[in-house]
């Protein structure tokens, strides 16, 4: 799943006589650009988001931060909640925010905001909106291959299995085509499975490319933002790690596909295979 991190902060203020009327988001934005400006990158103003207004109201009614954001229809990578109790005046609100929340409001990634006020209590939600990463496919493939072979270069324990170091795998254009096909299938239809929407599995996808094989394995993932995160995740998963470390596999193909409409946004597939050398030789001789 797409990573979602939350930060919860609570402060109370002494009541004063002057009623609070200022928009908390405007107050926050002003402090972000002035008092906390030294910690904020230029050109990163706070942007109001009505879905986060709704999320703040939901939190005031008792929902958790994550559920409130999801129920409000906002897609966040991470978020933070600032909850202030007893802010009876605009002066109270500004002082508490200015004195206690620069670390949160100066985070340039948290660029969307919404708020809800009820009497002397204020709920402010900050969030980083989900966006698809700008990835260079060629650079990603090179990085993935380097990381896989770096991992194979040393002995490793995958769950309950011990693996000796393995020789580097070589890149295969045919296996890459199989990986591309499945990554696109998962992204386009928003699912994670080794079985494609046509009912085919890894071996069938590889065979469709014309690749003759005696062994095939496939690793898949979704939501990670780069190849480093994908390979790291696979190395901590016993089954994926075993595929990656299997010395019987000598060739590989790697791919990703992105679709902003999908649940996880970006989907990854890597195919490992041991080629059928006999069939390959026969084809080359024809």
CSV table of C-alpha atoms in Angstrom, one decimal:
chain,number,residue,atom,x,y,z
A,1,UNK,CA,0.0,0.0,0.0
A,2,UNK,CA,1.0,3.6,-0.5
A,3,UNK,CA,2.9,4.7,2.7
A,4,UNK,CA,0.8,6.9,5.0
A,5,UNK,CA,2.4,8.5,8.0
A,6,UNK,CA,0.6,10.6,10.6
A,7,UNK,CA,1.6,13.0,13.3
A,8,UNK,CA,-0.7,14.0,16.2
A,9,UNK,CA,0.0,17.1,18.3
A,10,UNK,CA,-2.2,18.6,21.0
A,11,UNK,CA,-2.0,22.0,22.8
A,12,UNK,CA,-4.3,23.9,25.2
A,13,UNK,CA,-4.6,27.7,25.6
A,14,UNK,CA,-5.7,30.0,28.4
A,15,UNK,CA,-9.1,31.5,27.7
A,16,UNK,CA,-9.3,35.2,27.0
A,17,UNK,CA,-12.2,37.6,26.4
A,18,UNK,CA,-11.8,38.3,22.7
A,19,UNK,CA,-13.7,35.8,20.5
A,20,UNK,CA,-11.7,33.9,17.9
A,21,UNK,CA,-12.8,34.5,14.3
A,22,UNK,CA,-9.8,34.1,12.1
A,23,UNK,CA,-9.6,31.3,9.6
A,24,UNK,CA,-7.1,28.8,11.1
A,25,UNK,CA,-5.7,27.9,7.7
A,26,UNK,CA,-5.0,31.5,6.9
A,27,UNK,CA,-3.4,32.0,10.3
A,28,UNK,CA,-1.3,28.9,9.6
A,29,UNK,CA,-0.3,30.0,6.1
A,30,UNK,CA,0.7,33.5,7.3
A,31,UNK,CA,3.0,32.0,10.1
A,32,UNK,CA,4.4,29.5,7.6
A,33,UNK,CA,5.5,32.4,5.4
A,34,UNK,CA,6.6,34.8,8.1
A,35,UNK,CA,7.6,33.5,11.5
A,36,UNK,CA,8.5,30.0,10.3
A,37,UNK,CA,9.7,31.3,6.9
A,38,UNK,CA,13.4,30.5,7.5
A,39,UNK,CA,12.5,26.8,7.6
A,40,UNK,CA,10.2,26.9,4.6
A,41,UNK,CA,11.5,26.5,1.0
A,42,UNK,CA,10.6,29.5,-1.2
A,43,UNK,CA,7.5,29.1,-3.3
A,44,UNK,CA,5.8,26.6,-1.0
A,45,UNK,CA,2.6,28.4,0.2
A,46,UNK,CA,0.0,26.5,2.1
A,47,UNK,CA,-3.1,25.6,0.0
A,48,UNK,CA,-6.6,25.2,1.3
A,49,UNK,CA,-8.3,21.9,0.5
A,50,UNK,CA,-12.0,21.5,1.2
A,51,UNK,CA,-11.7,17.8,1.6
A,52,UNK,CA,-9.3,18.4,4.5
A,53,UNK,CA,-11.8,20.8,6.0
A,54,UNK,CA,-14.2,17.9,5.9
A,55,UNK,CA,-11.6,15.6,7.4
A,56,UNK,CA,-11.0,18.1,10.3
A,57,UNK,CA,-14.7,18.1,11.0
A,58,UNK,CA,-14.8,14.3,11.0
A,59,UNK,CA,-11.9,14.2,13.5
A,60,UNK,CA,-13.8,16.6,15.7
A,61,UNK,CA,-16.7,14.1,15.7
A,62,UNK,CA,-14.3,11.3,16.8
A,63,UNK,CA,-12.8,9.8,13.7
A,64,UNK,CA,-9.1,9.0,13.5
A,65,UNK,CA,-6.9,11.1,11.3
A,66,UNK,CA,-6.3,8.4,8.7
A,67,UNK,CA,-10.0,7.4,8.4
A,68,UNK,CA,-11.2,11.0,8.3
A,69,UNK,CA,-8.9,11.8,5.4
A,70,UNK,CA,-9.9,8.6,3.5
A,71,UNK,CA,-13.6,9.2,4.2
A,72,UNK,CA,-13.3,12.8,3.0
A,73,UNK,CA,-12.0,11.5,-0.4
A,74,UNK,CA,-8.5,12.9,-0.1
A,75,UNK,CA,-5.5,10.8,-1.1
A,76,UNK,CA,-2.5,11.5,1.1
A,77,UNK,CA,1.0,10.2,1.3
A,78,UNK,CA,1.3,11.5,4.8
A,79,UNK,CA,-0.5,13.8,7.1
A,80,UNK,CA,-0.4,15.7,10.4
A,81,UNK,CA,-3.1,16.9,12.9
A,82,UNK,CA,-2.8,20.0,15.0
A,83,UNK,CA,-5.4,20.0,17.7
A,84,UNK,CA,-5.8,23.1,19.9
A,85,UNK,CA,-8.1,23.3,22.9
A,86,UNK,CA,-9.1,26.6,24.6
A,87,UNK,CA,-8.1,29.0,21.9
A,88,UNK,CA,-10.6,31.7,22.9
A,89,UNK,CA,-9.1,34.4,20.8
A,90,UNK,CA,-7.2,34.9,17.5
A,91,UNK,CA,-4.2,36.0,19.6
A,92,UNK,CA,-4.3,32.6,21.4
A,93,UNK,CA,-4.5,30.7,18.2
A,94,UNK,CA,-1.7,32.6,16.5
A,95,UNK,CA,0.6,32.3,19.6
A,96,UNK,CA,0.1,28.6,20.1
A,97,UNK,CA,0.7,27.9,16.4
A,98,UNK,CA,3.7,30.2,16.2
A,99,UNK,CA,5.3,28.9,19.4
A,100,UNK,CA,4.7,25.2,19.0
A,101,UNK,CA,4.1,24.1,15.5
A,102,UNK,CA,6.8,25.4,13.2
A,103,UNK,CA,8.2,21.9,12.8
A,104,UNK,CA,4.9,20.8,11.2
A,105,UNK,CA,3.9,23.8,9.2
A,106,UNK,CA,7.4,24.3,7.8
A,107,UNK,CA,7.4,20.9,6.2
A,108,UNK,CA,7.2,21.8,2.6
A,109,UNK,CA,5.7,18.4,1.7
A,110,UNK,CA,2.7,19.1,3.8
A,111,UNK,CA,1.3,21.7,1.5
A,112,UNK,CA,-2.5,21.2,1.7
A,113,UNK,CA,-4.5,22.2,4.7
A,114,UNK,CA,-8.0,22.2,6.1
A,115,UNK,CA,-9.5,23.2,9.4
A,116,UNK,CA,-12.6,23.0,11.6
A,117,UNK,CA,-13.4,25.2,14.6
A,118,UNK,CA,-15.9,24.5,17.4
A,119,UNK,CA,-16.2,27.1,20.0
A,120,UNK,CA,-12.7,27.3,21.5
A,121,UNK,CA,-11.4,24.1,20.0
A,122,UNK,CA,-9.6,24.0,16.6
A,123,UNK,CA,-8.6,21.0,14.5
A,124,UNK,CA,-6.1,21.6,11.6
A,125,UNK,CA,-5.2,18.9,9.1
A,126,UNK,CA,-2.0,19.1,7.0
A,127,UNK,CA,-1.3,16.7,4.2
A,128,UNK,CA,1.0,15.8,1.4
A,129,UNK,CA,-1.1,14.9,-1.6
A,130,UNK,CA,-0.5,11.7,-3.5
A,131,UNK,CA,1.3,12.1,-6.8
A,132,UNK,CA,2.9,9.6,-9.1
A,133,UNK,CA,6.7,9.7,-9.0
A,134,UNK,CA,8.5,10.9,-12.1
A,135,UNK,CA,10.7,7.8,-12.9
A,136,UNK,CA,13.0,7.2,-15.8
A,137,UNK,CA,12.4,3.6,-16.9
A,138,UNK,CA,16.0,3.1,-18.1
A,139,UNK,CA,17.5,4.4,-14.8
A,140,UNK,CA,15.0,2.3,-12.8
A,141,UNK,CA,15.9,-0.9,-14.7
A,142,UNK,CA,19.6,-0.3,-14.2
A,143,UNK,CA,19.2,0.5,-10.5
A,144,UNK,CA,17.0,-2.6,-9.9
A,145,UNK,CA,19.5,-4.9,-11.7
A,146,UNK,CA,22.3,-3.5,-9.7
A,147,UNK,CA,20.5,-3.9,-6.4
A,148,UNK,CA,19.5,-7.5,-7.1
A,149,UNK,CA,23.0,-8.5,-8.1
A,150,UNK,CA,24.4,-6.7,-5.1
A,151,UNK,CA,22.0,-8.7,-2.8
A,152,UNK,CA,22.9,-12.0,-4.6
A,153,UNK,CA,26.6,-11.3,-4.1
A,154,UNK,CA,26.5,-12.3,-0.4
A,155,UNK,CA,24.9,-15.2,1.6
A,156,UNK,CA,21.5,-14.4,2.9
A,157,UNK,CA,18.8,-15.8,5.1
A,158,UNK,CA,15.3,-15.7,3.6
A,159,UNK,CA,12.8,-16.7,6.3
A,160,UNK,CA,13.9,-20.2,7.4
A,161,UNK,CA,16.1,-20.8,4.4
A,162,UNK,CA,19.8,-20.1,4.1
A,163,UNK,CA,21.1,-19.1,0.7
A,164,UNK,CA,24.7,-19.0,-0.4
A,165,UNK,CA,25.8,-16.1,-2.6
A,166,UNK,CA,24.7,-16.5,-6.2
A,167,UNK,CA,26.1,-15.3,-9.5
A,168,UNK,CA,24.7,-12.1,-11.0
A,169,UNK,CA,21.6,-12.4,-13.2
A,170,UNK,CA,21.7,-11.0,-16.7
A,171,UNK,CA,19.1,-8.8,-18.2
A,172,UNK,CA,16.6,-10.4,-20.7
A,173,UNK,CA,14.5,-8.3,-23.0
A,174,UNK,CA,12.0,-11.2,-23.2
A,175,UNK,CA,11.6,-11.4,-19.5
A,176,UNK,CA,11.3,-7.6,-19.3
A,177,UNK,CA,8.4,-7.8,-21.8
A,178,UNK,CA,6.7,-10.4,-19.5
A,179,UNK,CA,7.3,-8.1,-16.5
A,180,UNK,CA,5.9,-5.1,-18.4
A,181,UNK,CA,2.8,-6.9,-19.4
A,182,UNK,CA,2.0,-7.9,-15.8
A,183,UNK,CA,2.9,-4.6,-14.2
A,184,UNK,CA,0.5,-2.8,-16.7
A,185,UNK,CA,-2.2,-5.3,-16.1
A,186,UNK,CA,-2.0,-4.8,-12.3
A,187,UNK,CA,-1.9,-1.0,-12.7
A,188,UNK,CA,-4.7,-0.8,-15.2
A,189,UNK,CA,-7.0,-3.0,-13.1
A,190,UNK,CA,-5.8,-2.1,-9.6
A,191,UNK,CA,-4.9,-5.5,-8.2
A,192,UNK,CA,-1.9,-7.4,-6.8
A,193,UNK,CA,-1.7,-11.0,-7.8
A,194,UNK,CA,0.5,-13.4,-9.8
A,195,UNK,CA,-2.5,-14.4,-11.7
A,196,UNK,CA,-3.3,-12.0,-14.5
A,197,UNK,CA,-6.8,-10.9,-15.5
A,198,UNK,CA,-6.6,-13.4,-18.4
A,199,UNK,CA,-6.0,-16.2,-15.9
A,200,UNK,CA,-2.4,-16.6,-16.9
A,201,UNK,CA,0.5,-17.0,-14.4
A,202,UNK,CA,4.2,-16.1,-14.6
A,203,UNK,CA,5.2,-19.1,-16.7
A,204,UNK,CA,2.5,-18.4,-19.3
A,205,UNK,CA,3.5,-14.8,-19.6
A,206,UNK,CA,7.1,-15.7,-20.1
A,207,UNK,CA,6.2,-18.3,-22.7
A,208,UNK,CA,4.2,-15.8,-24.7
A,209,UNK,CA,7.3,-13.8,-25.3
A,210,UNK,CA,8.9,-16.8,-27.0
A,211,UNK,CA,11.4,-17.4,-24.1
A,212,UNK,CA,12.2,-21.1,-23.6
A,213,UNK,CA,12.6,-21.8,-19.9
A,214,UNK,CA,13.1,-24.6,-17.4
A,215,UNK,CA,12.3,-22.5,-14.3
A,216,UNK,CA,10.5,-19.2,-13.7
A,217,UNK,CA,9.7,-17.1,-10.6
A,218,UNK,CA,8.0,-13.7,-10.2
A,219,UNK,CA,8.2,-11.0,-7.6
A,220,UNK,CA,5.4,-8.3,-7.5
A,221,UNK,CA,4.8,-5.2,-5.4
A,222,UNK,CA,2.7,-2.1,-5.3
A,223,UNK,CA,2.9,1.4,-3.9
A,224,UNK,CA,6.6,1.8,-3.5
A,225,UNK,CA,8.1,5.0,-4.9
A,226,UNK,CA,11.4,3.7,-6.3
A,227,UNK,CA,13.4,0.6,-7.1
A,228,UNK,CA,15.3,0.8,-3.8
A,229,UNK,CA,12.1,0.5,-1.8
A,230,UNK,CA,10.9,-2.4,-3.9
A,231,UNK,CA,14.0,-4.5,-3.6
A,232,UNK,CA,14.3,-3.7,0.1
A,233,UNK,CA,10.8,-4.9,0.6
A,234,UNK,CA,11.4,-8.1,-1.3
A,235,UNK,CA,14.5,-8.9,0.7
A,236,UNK,CA,12.5,-8.8,3.9
A,237,UNK,CA,9.8,-11.1,2.5
A,238,UNK,CA,10.9,-14.8,2.7
A,239,UNK,CA,9.3,-15.9,-0.6
A,240,UNK,CA,10.4,-12.9,-2.6
A,241,UNK,CA,13.8,-13.1,-1.1
A,242,UNK,CA,14.1,-16.7,-2.0
A,243,UNK,CA,13.3,-16.0,-5.6
A,244,UNK,CA,15.8,-13.2,-5.7
A,245,UNK,CA,18.6,-15.4,-4.2
A,246,UNK,CA,17.9,-18.6,-6.1
A,247,UNK,CA,21.2,-19.5,-7.9
A,248,UNK,CA,19.3,-21.5,-10.4
A,249,UNK,CA,18.0,-18.4,-12.1
A,250,UNK,CA,20.4,-16.7,-14.4
A,251,UNK,CA,18.3,-14.1,-16.2
A,252,UNK,CA,15.8,-11.4,-15.2
A,253,UNK,CA,13.5,-8.7,-16.4
A,254,UNK,CA,12.1,-5.8,-14.4
A,255,UNK,CA,9.3,-3.3,-15.0
A,256,UNK,CA,6.9,-0.9,-13.4
A,257,UNK,CA,3.6,0.7,-14.4
A,258,UNK,CA,1.8,3.7,-13.0
A,259,UNK,CA,-1.9,4.7,-13.0
A,260,UNK,CA,-3.1,7.5,-10.8
A,261,UNK,CA,-6.6,6.0,-10.8
A,262,UNK,CA,-5.4,2.7,-9.2
A,263,UNK,CA,-5.4,2.0,-5.5
A,264,UNK,CA,-1.6,1.9,-5.1
A,265,UNK,CA,-0.6,4.2,-7.9
A,266,UNK,CA,2.4,2.3,-9.1
A,267,UNK,CA,3.0,-1.5,-9.6
A,268,UNK,CA,6.2,-3.5,-9.9
A,269,UNK,CA,7.1,-6.8,-11.4
A,270,UNK,CA,10.3,-8.8,-11.7
A,271,UNK,CA,10.7,-12.1,-13.5
A,272,UNK,CA,13.5,-14.5,-12.9
A,273,UNK,CA,14.2,-17.5,-15.1
A,274,UNK,CA,16.5,-20.3,-16.0
A,275,UNK,CA,16.6,-20.6,-19.8
A,276,UNK,CA,16.2,-23.9,-21.6
A,277,UNK,CA,19.6,-23.9,-23.3
A,278,UNK,CA,18.8,-26.9,-25.5
A,279,UNK,CA,15.8,-25.3,-27.1
A,280,UNK,CA,17.6,-22.0,-27.4
A,281,UNK,CA,20.4,-23.7,-29.3
A,282,UNK,CA,18.0,-25.5,-31.5
A,283,UNK,CA,16.3,-22.3,-32.4
A,284,UNK,CA,19.5,-20.5,-33.1
A,285,UNK,CA,20.6,-23.4,-35.4
A,286,UNK,CA,17.5,-23.2,-37.5
